[in-house]
CSV table of C-alpha atoms in Angstrom, one decimal:
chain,number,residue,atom,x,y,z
A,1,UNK,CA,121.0,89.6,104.1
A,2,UNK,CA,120.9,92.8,106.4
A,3,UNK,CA,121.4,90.8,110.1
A,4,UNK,CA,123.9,93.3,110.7
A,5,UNK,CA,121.9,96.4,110.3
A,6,UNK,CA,118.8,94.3,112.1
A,7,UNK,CA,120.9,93.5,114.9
A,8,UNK,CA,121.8,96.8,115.4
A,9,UNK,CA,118.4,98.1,115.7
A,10,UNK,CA,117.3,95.8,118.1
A,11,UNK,CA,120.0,97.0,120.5
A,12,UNK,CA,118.7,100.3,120.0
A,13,UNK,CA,115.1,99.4,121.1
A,14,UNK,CA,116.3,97.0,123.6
A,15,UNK,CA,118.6,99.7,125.2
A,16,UNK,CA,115.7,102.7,124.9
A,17,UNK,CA,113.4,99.9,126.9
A,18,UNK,CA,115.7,99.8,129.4
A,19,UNK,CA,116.5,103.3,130.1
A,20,UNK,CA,112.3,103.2,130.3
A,21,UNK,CA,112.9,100.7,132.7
A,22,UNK,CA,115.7,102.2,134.5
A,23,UNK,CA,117.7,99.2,134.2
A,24,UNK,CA,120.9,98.7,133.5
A,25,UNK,CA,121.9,95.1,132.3
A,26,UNK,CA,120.0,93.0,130.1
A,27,UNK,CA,120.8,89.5,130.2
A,28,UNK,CA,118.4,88.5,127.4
A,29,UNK,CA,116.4,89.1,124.2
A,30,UNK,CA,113.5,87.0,122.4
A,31,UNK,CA,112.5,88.0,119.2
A,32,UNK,CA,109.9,87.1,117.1
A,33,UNK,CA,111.0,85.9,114.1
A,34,UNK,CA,108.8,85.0,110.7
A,35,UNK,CA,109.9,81.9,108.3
A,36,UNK,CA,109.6,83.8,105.3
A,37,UNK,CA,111.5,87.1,106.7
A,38,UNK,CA,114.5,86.4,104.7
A,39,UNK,CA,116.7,86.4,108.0
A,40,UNK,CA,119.4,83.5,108.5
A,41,UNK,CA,119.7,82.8,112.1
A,42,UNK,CA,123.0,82.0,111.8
A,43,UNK,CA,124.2,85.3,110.8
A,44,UNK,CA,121.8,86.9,113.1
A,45,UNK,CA,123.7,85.0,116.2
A,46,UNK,CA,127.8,86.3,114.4
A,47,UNK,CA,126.1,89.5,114.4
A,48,UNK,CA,124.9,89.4,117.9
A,49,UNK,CA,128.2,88.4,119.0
A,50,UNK,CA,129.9,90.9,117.6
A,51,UNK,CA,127.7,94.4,118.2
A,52,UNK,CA,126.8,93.3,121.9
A,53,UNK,CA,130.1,94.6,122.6
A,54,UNK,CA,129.7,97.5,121.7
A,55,UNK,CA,126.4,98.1,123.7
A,56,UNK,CA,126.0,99.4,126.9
A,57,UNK,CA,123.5,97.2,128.5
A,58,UNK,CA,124.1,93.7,126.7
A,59,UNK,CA,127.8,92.9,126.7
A,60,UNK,CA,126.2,89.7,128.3
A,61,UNK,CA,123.2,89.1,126.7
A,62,UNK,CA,121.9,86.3,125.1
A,63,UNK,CA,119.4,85.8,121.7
A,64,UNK,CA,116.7,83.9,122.0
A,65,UNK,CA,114.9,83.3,118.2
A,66,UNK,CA,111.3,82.2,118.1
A,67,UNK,CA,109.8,80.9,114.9
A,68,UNK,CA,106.5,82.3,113.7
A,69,UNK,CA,105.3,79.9,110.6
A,70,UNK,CA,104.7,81.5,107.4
A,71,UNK,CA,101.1,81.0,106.2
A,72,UNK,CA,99.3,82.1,103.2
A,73,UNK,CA,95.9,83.2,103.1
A,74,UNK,CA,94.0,81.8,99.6
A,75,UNK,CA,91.3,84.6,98.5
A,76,UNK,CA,90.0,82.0,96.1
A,77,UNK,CA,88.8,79.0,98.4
A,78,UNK,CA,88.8,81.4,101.4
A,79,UNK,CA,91.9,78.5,102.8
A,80,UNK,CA,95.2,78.9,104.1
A,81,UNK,CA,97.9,76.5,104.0
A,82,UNK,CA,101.8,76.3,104.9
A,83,UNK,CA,103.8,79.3,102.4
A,84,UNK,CA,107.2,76.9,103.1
A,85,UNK,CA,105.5,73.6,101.3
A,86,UNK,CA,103.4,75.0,98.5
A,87,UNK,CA,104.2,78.8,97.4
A,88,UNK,CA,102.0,81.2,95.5
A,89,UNK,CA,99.7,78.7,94.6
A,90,UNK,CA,96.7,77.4,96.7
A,91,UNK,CA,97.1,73.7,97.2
A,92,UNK,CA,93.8,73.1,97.5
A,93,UNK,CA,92.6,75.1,94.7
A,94,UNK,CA,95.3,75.9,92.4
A,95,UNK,CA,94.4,79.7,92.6
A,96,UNK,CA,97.0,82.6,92.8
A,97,UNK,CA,95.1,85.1,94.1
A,98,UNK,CA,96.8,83.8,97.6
A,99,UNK,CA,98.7,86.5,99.9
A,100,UNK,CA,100.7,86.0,102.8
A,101,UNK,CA,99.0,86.3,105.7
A,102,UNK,CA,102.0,85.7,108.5
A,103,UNK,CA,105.6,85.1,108.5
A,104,UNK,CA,107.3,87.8,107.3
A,105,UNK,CA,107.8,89.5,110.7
A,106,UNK,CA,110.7,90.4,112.7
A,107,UNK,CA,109.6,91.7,116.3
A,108,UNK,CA,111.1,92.2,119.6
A,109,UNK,CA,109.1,89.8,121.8
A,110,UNK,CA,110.7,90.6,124.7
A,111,UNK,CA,114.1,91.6,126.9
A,112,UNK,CA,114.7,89.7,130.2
A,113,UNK,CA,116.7,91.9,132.6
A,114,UNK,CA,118.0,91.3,136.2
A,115,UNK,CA,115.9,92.4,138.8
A,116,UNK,CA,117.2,94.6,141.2
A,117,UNK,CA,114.6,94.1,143.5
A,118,UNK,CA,113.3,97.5,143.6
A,119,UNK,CA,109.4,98.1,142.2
B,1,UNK,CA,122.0,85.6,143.8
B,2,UNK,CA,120.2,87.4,140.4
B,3,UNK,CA,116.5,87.1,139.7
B,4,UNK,CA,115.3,87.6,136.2
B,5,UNK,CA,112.5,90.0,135.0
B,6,UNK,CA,110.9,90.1,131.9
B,7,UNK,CA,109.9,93.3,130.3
B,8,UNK,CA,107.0,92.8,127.2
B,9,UNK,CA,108.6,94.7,124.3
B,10,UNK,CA,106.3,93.2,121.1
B,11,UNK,CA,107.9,96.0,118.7
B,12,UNK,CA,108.6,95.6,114.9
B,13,UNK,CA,112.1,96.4,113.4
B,14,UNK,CA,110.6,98.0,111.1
B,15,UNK,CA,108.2,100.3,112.5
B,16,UNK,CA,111.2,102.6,113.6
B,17,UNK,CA,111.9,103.0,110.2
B,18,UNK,CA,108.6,103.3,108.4
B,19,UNK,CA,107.4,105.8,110.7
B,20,UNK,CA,110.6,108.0,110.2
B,21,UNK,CA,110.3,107.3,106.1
B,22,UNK,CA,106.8,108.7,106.0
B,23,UNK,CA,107.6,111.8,108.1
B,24,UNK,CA,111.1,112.3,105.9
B,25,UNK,CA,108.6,112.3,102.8
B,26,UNK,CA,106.1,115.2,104.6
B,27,UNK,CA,109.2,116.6,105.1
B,28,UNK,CA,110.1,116.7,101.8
B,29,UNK,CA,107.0,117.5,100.1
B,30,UNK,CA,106.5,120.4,101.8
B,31,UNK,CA,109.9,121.6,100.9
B,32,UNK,CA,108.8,120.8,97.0
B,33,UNK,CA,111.7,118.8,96.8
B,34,UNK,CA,110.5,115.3,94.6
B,35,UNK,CA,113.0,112.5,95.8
B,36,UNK,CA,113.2,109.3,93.5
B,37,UNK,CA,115.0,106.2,95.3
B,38,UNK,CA,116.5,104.1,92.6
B,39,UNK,CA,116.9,100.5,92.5
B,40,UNK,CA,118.6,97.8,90.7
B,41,UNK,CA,121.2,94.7,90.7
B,42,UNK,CA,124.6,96.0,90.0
B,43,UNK,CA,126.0,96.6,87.0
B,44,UNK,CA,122.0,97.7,85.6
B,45,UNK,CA,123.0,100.6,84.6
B,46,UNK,CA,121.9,102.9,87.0
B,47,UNK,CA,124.7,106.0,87.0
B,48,UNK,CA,125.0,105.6,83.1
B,49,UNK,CA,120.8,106.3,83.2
B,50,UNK,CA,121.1,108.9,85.4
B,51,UNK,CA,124.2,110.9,83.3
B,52,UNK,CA,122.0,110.8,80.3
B,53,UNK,CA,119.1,111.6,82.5
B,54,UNK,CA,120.7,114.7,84.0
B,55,UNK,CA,121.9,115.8,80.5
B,56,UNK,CA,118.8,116.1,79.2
B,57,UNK,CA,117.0,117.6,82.2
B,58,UNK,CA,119.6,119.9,84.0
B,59,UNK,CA,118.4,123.3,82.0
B,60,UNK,CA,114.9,122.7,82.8
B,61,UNK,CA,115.1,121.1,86.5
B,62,UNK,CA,117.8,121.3,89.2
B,63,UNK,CA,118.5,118.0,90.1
B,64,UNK,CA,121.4,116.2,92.2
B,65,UNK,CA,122.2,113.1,93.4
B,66,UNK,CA,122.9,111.0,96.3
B,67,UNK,CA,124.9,107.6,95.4
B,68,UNK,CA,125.2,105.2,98.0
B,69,UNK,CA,127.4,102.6,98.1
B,70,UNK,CA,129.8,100.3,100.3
B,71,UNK,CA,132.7,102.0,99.0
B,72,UNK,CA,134.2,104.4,96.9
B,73,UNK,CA,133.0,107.4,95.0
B,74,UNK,CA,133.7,106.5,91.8
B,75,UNK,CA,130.0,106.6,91.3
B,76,UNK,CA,130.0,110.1,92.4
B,77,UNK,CA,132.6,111.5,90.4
B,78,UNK,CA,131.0,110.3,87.1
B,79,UNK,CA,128.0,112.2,87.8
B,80,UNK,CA,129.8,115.1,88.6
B,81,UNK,CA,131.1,115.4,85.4
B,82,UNK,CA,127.4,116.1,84.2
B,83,UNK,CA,127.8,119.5,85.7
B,84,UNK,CA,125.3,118.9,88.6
B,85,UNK,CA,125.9,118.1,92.2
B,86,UNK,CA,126.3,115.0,93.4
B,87,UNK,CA,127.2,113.4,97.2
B,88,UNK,CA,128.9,110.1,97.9
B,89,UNK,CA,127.4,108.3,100.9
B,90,UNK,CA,129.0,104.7,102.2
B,91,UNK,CA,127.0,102.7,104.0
B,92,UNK,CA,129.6,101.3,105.9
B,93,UNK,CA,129.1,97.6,104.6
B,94,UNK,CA,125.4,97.6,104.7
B,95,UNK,CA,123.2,96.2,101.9
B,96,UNK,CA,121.0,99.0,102.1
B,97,UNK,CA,119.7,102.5,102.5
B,98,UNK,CA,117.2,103.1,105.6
B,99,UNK,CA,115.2,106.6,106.3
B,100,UNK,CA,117.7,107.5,108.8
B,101,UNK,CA,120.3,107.2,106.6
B,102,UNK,CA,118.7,108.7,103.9
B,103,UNK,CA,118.4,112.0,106.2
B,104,UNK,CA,121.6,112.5,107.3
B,105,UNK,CA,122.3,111.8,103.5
B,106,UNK,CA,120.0,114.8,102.5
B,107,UNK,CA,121.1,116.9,105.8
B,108,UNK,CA,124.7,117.0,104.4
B,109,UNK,CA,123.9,117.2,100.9
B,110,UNK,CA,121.7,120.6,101.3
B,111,UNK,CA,118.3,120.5,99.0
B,112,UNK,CA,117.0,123.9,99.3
B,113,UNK,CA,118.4,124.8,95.6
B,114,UNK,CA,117.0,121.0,94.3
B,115,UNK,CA,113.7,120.5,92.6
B,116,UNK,CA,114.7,117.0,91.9
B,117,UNK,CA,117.2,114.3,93.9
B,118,UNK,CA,117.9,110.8,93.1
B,119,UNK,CA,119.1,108.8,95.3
B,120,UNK,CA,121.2,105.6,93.7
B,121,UNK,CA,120.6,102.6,96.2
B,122,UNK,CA,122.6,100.3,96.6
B,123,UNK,CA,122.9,97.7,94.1
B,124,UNK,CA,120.6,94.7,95.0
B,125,UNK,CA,117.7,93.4,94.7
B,126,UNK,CA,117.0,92.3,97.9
B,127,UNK,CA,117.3,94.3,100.7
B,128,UNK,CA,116.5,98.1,99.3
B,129,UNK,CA,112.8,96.9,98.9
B,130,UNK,CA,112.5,96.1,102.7
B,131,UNK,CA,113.5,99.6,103.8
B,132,UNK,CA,111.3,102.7,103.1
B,133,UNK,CA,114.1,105.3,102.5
B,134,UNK,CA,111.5,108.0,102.4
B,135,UNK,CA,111.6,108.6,99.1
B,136,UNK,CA,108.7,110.5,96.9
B,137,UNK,CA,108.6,107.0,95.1
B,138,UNK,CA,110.8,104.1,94.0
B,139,UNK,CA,112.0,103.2,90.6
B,140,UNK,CA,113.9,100.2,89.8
B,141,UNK,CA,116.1,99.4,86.6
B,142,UNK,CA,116.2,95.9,85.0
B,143,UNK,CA,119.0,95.6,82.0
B,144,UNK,CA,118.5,92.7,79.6
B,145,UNK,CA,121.4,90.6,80.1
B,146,UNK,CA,119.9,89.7,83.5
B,147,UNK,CA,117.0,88.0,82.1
B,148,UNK,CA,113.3,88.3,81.6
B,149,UNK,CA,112.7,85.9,84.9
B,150,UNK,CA,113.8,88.5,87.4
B,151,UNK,CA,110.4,89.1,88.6
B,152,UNK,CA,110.0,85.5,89.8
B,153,UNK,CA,112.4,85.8,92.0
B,154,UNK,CA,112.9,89.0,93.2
B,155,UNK,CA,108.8,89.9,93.5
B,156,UNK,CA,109.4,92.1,96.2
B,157,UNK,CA,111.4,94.5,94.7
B,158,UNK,CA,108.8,94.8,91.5
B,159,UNK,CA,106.1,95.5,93.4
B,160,UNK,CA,107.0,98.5,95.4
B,161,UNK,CA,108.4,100.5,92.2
B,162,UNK,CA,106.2,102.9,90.6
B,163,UNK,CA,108.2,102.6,87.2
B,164,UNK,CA,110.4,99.7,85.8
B,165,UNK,CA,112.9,101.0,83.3
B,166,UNK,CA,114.1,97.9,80.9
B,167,UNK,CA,118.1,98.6,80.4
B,168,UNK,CA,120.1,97.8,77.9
B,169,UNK,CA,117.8,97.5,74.9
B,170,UNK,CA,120.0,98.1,72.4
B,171,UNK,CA,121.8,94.0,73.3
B,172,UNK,CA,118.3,92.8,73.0
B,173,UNK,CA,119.3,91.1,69.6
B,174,UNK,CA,122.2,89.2,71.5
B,175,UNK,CA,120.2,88.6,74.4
B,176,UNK,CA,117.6,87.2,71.9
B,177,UNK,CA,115.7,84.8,75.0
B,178,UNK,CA,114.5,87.7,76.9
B,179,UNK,CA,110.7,88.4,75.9
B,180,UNK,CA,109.5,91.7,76.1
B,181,UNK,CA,105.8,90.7,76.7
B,182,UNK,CA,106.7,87.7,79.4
B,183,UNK,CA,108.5,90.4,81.7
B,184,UNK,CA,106.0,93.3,81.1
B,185,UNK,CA,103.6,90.2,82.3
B,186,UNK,CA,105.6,89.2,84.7
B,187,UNK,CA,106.1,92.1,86.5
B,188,UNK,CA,101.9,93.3,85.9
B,189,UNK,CA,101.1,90.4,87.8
B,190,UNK,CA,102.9,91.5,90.8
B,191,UNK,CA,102.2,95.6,90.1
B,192,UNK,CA,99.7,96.3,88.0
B,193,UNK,CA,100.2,99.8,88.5
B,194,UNK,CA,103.9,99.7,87.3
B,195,UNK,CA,105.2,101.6,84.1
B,196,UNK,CA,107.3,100.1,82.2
B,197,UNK,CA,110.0,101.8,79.7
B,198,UNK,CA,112.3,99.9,77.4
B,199,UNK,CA,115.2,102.1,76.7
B,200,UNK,CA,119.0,102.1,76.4
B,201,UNK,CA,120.9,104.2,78.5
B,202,UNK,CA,124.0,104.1,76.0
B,203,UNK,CA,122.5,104.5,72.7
B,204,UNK,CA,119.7,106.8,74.1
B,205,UNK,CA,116.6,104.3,72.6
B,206,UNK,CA,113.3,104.9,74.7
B,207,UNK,CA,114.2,108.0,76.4
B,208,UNK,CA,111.8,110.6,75.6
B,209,UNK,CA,109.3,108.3,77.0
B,210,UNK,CA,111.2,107.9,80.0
B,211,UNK,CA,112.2,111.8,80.2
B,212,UNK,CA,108.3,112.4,80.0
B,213,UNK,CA,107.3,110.1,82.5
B,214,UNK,CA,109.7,111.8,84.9
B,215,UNK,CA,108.5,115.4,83.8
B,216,UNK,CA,104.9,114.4,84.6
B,217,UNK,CA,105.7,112.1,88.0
B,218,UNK,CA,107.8,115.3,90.0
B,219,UNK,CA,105.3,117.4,89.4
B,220,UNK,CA,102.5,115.6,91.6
């Protein structure tokens, strides 16, 4: 529900990487994005689209989204299994005392830039 | 022709943000200044709590309050009429309040005079509990009418709230379904740390609890 603000910040970290990196044009961004993160790609990529152009260094850049599976840790039966398919509850056990152990993350993986030749 | 170079970034969105919430709370602790970020669906009740709040309070404890929404200041105005200061901030069609925002908020608004600040979220369940604003601690409203089953589905929200204040009490006999004892279950299950008051913010039911809990929270 908040791509918009999201999107924003990763043009703020993607732009203070490249001033790091003296560059000046990124031409794209991976990010790391958790199943259970409550993001919708979709409106990620209308977002995208729309506040590149107001950036400095990624009027041309492209978004690159990679998955990271959401899987739930089972304190119960020591087990994890797939958060998607079965929830709260262990499948294996039927417990509750389960917490999520990935797929709620939302991480810049990494920016691809032109290279200007220069090390 | 371009070659392509790839610089390793491996940075959370959200690290920005809960490294500048925890240093806005230093910040505001050691300006003795209690900030309580409150949360609910629209339409809970939140400004209508926080009038009869402020009436009861304003002679002991100088509060004001920060209302943020997408638009309009209506919000603002009606606390206003309390007699204690209150700032509208937009969020410029955001579904939420970050730290950052919540500074600039406080920065324009001027504390120094304020024992006690509220800020009013915007209304949703969803994204407020993702972003630390900062705050001293979170408190959420859930009214009746929108059903003892909240907790299922919005669990994120219930477990980061110190207190849940029940709205609307006083429709409980119309809104006959909603069991007391399967939300104070509900939401124990997810925080088992979580007060919970039952009051009415129209008829005034419940409220001294909730007035004493507040008394006894700002001060530590």
């Amino acid at each position: 529900m908040h791509e918009l603000g999201v999107v924003f910040k990763v043009i703020e970290i993607a732009e203070q990487v490249a001033d790091e990196n003296q560059v000046k044009e990124i031409s794209s961004v991976t990010l790391s994005v958790g199943e259970v993160s409550g993001i919708i790609h979709d409106y990620l990529y209308d977002c995208w689209k729309w506040a590149i152009r107001k950036s400095r260094y990624l009027q041309q850049a492209q978004l690159f989204i990679e998955t990271i599976p959401a899987v739930t840790y089972c304190e119960a039966c020591d087990q994890t299994y797939s958060t998607i398919e079965h929830g709260k509850i262990c499948p294996h056990c039927g417990s509750d005392h389960t917490y999520l152990k990935q797929g709620n993350e939302f991480e810049i993986k990494q920016i691809e830039v032109f290279d200007t030749g220069e090390e | 022709m371009k070659n392509y170079k790839i610089i390793e970034v491996k940075r959370s969105i959200f690290e920005d943000n809960d490294a500048d919430a925890n240093l806005l709370r230093e910040e505001l602790r050691a300006k003795n200044t209690c900030l309580i970020n409150l949360m609910s669906s629209p339409g809970a009740g939140k400004t209508t709590l926080l009038r009869r709040t402020i009436l009861q309070l304003k002679d002991e404890i100088k509060i004001g309050v920060m209302e943020a929404d997408i638009d309009g200041d209506i919000d603002a105005a009606r606390i206003i009429e309390t007699g204690v200061r209150a700032i509208q901030i937009h969020t410029g069609g955001m579904c939420h309040l970050d730290a950052d925002m919540t500074r600039q908020g406080l920065r324009e608004f001027g504390t120094d005079d304020l024992d006690l600040v509220f800020l009013e979220n915007v209304g949703n369940l969803v994204c407020p509990a993702e972003f630390d604003t900062g705050a001293t601690m979170n408190v959420m409203i859930l009214s009746v009418p929108e059903g003892d089953d909240k907790p299922l589905k919005y669990p994120l929200m219930f477990s980061i709230c110190r207190c849940v204040i029940i709205n609307k009490c006083d429709t409980l006999s119309v809104f006959d379904d909603f069991s007391k004892e399967a939300v104070e279950e509900r939401i124990h299950k997810l925080n088992p740390q979580a007060d919970i008051i039952f009051v009415s913010a129209k008829t005034g039911e419940g409220f001294d609890k909730w007035i004493e809990w507040l008394k006894t929270h700002i001060i530590d």
